[in-house]
Amino acid sequence: MSSTMTSSFRRSHDHFEPQDLDPQTQRRRRGQLEQIDYTAFASNTAVIAQVVGQSDSGKFQRLAVAAAHARGRWVAEAVAMTEAHVALTAEQTARLAALRSAYEELAEVYEAMRRMVERGYLTYSNPMVTEGGNLVAR
């Protein structure tokens, strides 16, 4: 069984693939599988567009900033906790785990939305450019 690693998500492929099919049967099966894949694509496109709406630079920037803040809080808290040069308590460790989890979730959401655009499930509009280090709409 093969698996594909995408960020921290592991997807298994356990599809049976017969090796002794004649070429006509193989072509027919490939056509059927393409129809299945298109159905999944059309379903994702319809549902995601309805739930998320259009993506734009602002949505991506807000997610990126939220993830950066979460990462910063996680690291700052760890640094502050270690300044006392004593072992961390169970409560401190749990706090760090919660902060890390918040960061990882936001980073995963950012990557998931990016994959949605990449796969065509979500439209992207309103590209922004930087001027003097600040993002501005074009």
Coordinates of C-alpha atoms in Angstrom, one line a residue, residues 1-133:
M1 CA 0.0 0.0 0.0
S2 CA 1.5 3.3 -1.0
S3 CA 0.9 6.6 0.8
T4 CA 1.2 10.3 -0.1
M5 CA 2.5 12.8 2.4
T6 CA 0.9 16.3 2.1
S7 CA 2.1 18.6 4.8
S8 CA 1.0 16.7 8.0
F9 CA -1.8 14.7 6.3
R10 CA -1.2 11.2 5.1
R11 CA -3.4 9.7 2.5
S12 CA -3.3 6.0 1.7
H13 CA -3.9 4.5 -1.8
D14 CA -5.2 1.0 -1.6
H15 CA -6.9 0.7 -5.0
F16 CA -6.7 -2.6 -6.6
E17 CA -5.0 -2.4 -10.0
P18 CA -5.4 -5.4 -12.2
Q19 CA -2.5 -6.0 -14.5
D20 CA -4.0 -8.4 -17.0
L21 CA -6.6 -6.2 -18.7
D22 CA -6.7 -5.9 -22.4
P23 CA -6.1 -2.4 -23.9
Q24 CA -9.7 -1.7 -24.7
T25 CA -10.8 -2.5 -21.1
Q26 CA -8.0 -0.4 -19.8
R27 CA -9.1 2.6 -21.9
R28 CA -12.7 2.2 -20.8
R29 CA -11.6 2.0 -17.1
R30 CA -9.4 5.1 -17.5
G31 CA -12.4 6.9 -18.9
Q32 CA -14.6 5.8 -16.0
L33 CA -11.9 6.9 -13.5
E34 CA -11.6 10.3 -15.3
Q35 CA -15.4 10.7 -14.9
I36 CA -15.1 9.9 -11.2
D37 CA -12.3 12.4 -10.8
Y38 CA -14.3 15.1 -12.6
T39 CA -17.3 14.4 -10.4
A40 CA -15.1 15.0 -7.3
F41 CA -13.6 18.1 -8.9
A42 CA -17.1 19.5 -9.8
S43 CA -18.4 18.7 -6.3
N44 CA -15.4 20.3 -4.6
T45 CA -15.7 23.4 -6.8
A46 CA -19.4 23.9 -6.1
V47 CA -19.3 23.2 -2.4
I48 CA -16.1 25.1 -1.6
A49 CA -17.1 28.2 -3.7
Q50 CA -20.4 28.2 -1.8
V51 CA -18.8 27.9 1.6
V52 CA -15.7 29.9 1.2
G53 CA -16.6 32.3 -1.6
Q54 CA -13.8 33.8 -3.7
S55 CA -10.3 34.0 -2.4
D56 CA -8.3 37.1 -2.7
S57 CA -5.1 38.6 -1.4
G58 CA -6.8 39.9 1.7
K59 CA -8.0 36.5 2.8
F60 CA -4.6 35.0 2.3
Q61 CA -2.9 37.9 4.0
R62 CA -5.2 37.6 7.1
L63 CA -4.5 33.9 7.3
A64 CA -0.8 34.4 7.0
V65 CA -0.8 37.2 9.6
A66 CA -2.9 35.1 12.0
A67 CA -0.5 32.1 11.6
A68 CA 2.5 34.4 12.1
H69 CA 1.0 35.8 15.3
A70 CA 0.2 32.3 16.6
R71 CA 3.8 31.2 15.8
G72 CA 5.2 34.2 17.5
R73 CA 3.0 33.7 20.7
W74 CA 4.1 30.1 20.8
V75 CA 7.8 30.8 20.6
A76 CA 7.6 33.9 22.9
E77 CA 5.8 31.9 25.5
A78 CA 8.4 29.1 25.3
V79 CA 11.3 31.6 25.6
A80 CA 9.6 33.3 28.6
M81 CA 9.0 29.9 30.3
T82 CA 12.6 28.9 30.0
E83 CA 14.1 32.1 31.4
A84 CA 13.6 30.7 35.0
H85 CA 16.0 27.8 34.1
V86 CA 13.7 25.2 35.7
A87 CA 11.8 22.3 34.2
L88 CA 8.5 23.1 32.7
T89 CA 5.4 22.1 34.6
A90 CA 2.7 20.0 33.1
E91 CA 0.5 23.1 32.8
Q92 CA 3.2 25.0 31.0
T93 CA 3.7 22.1 28.6
A94 CA 0.0 21.9 28.0
R95 CA -0.1 25.7 27.3
L96 CA 2.7 25.4 24.8
A97 CA 1.0 22.4 23.1
A98 CA -2.2 24.5 22.8
L99 CA -0.3 27.4 21.3
R100 CA 1.6 25.1 18.9
S101 CA -1.7 23.5 17.9
A102 CA -3.2 26.9 17.1
Y103 CA -0.3 27.8 14.9
E104 CA -0.3 24.5 13.1
E105 CA -4.0 24.7 12.5
L106 CA -3.8 28.1 11.0
A107 CA -0.8 27.1 8.8
E108 CA -2.7 24.1 7.6
V109 CA -5.7 26.2 6.8
Y110 CA -3.5 28.5 4.7
E111 CA -2.0 25.6 2.9
A112 CA -5.4 24.0 2.3
M113 CA -6.8 27.3 0.8
R114 CA -3.7 27.5 -1.4
R115 CA -4.3 24.0 -2.6
M116 CA -7.9 24.8 -3.3
V117 CA -6.8 27.7 -5.6
E118 CA -4.1 25.5 -7.2
R119 CA -6.6 22.7 -8.0
G120 CA -9.2 25.2 -9.3
Y121 CA -11.8 24.6 -6.6
L122 CA -11.6 28.2 -5.5
T123 CA -11.2 31.3 -7.7
Y124 CA -8.6 33.9 -6.9
S125 CA -9.1 37.5 -7.6
N126 CA -7.8 41.0 -6.6
P127 CA -4.1 40.3 -6.7
M128 CA -2.1 42.7 -4.5
V129 CA 1.4 44.0 -4.9
T130 CA 3.8 45.6 -2.5
E131 CA 4.7 49.2 -2.5
G132 CA 7.2 50.3 0.1
G133 CA 6.7 47.0 2.0

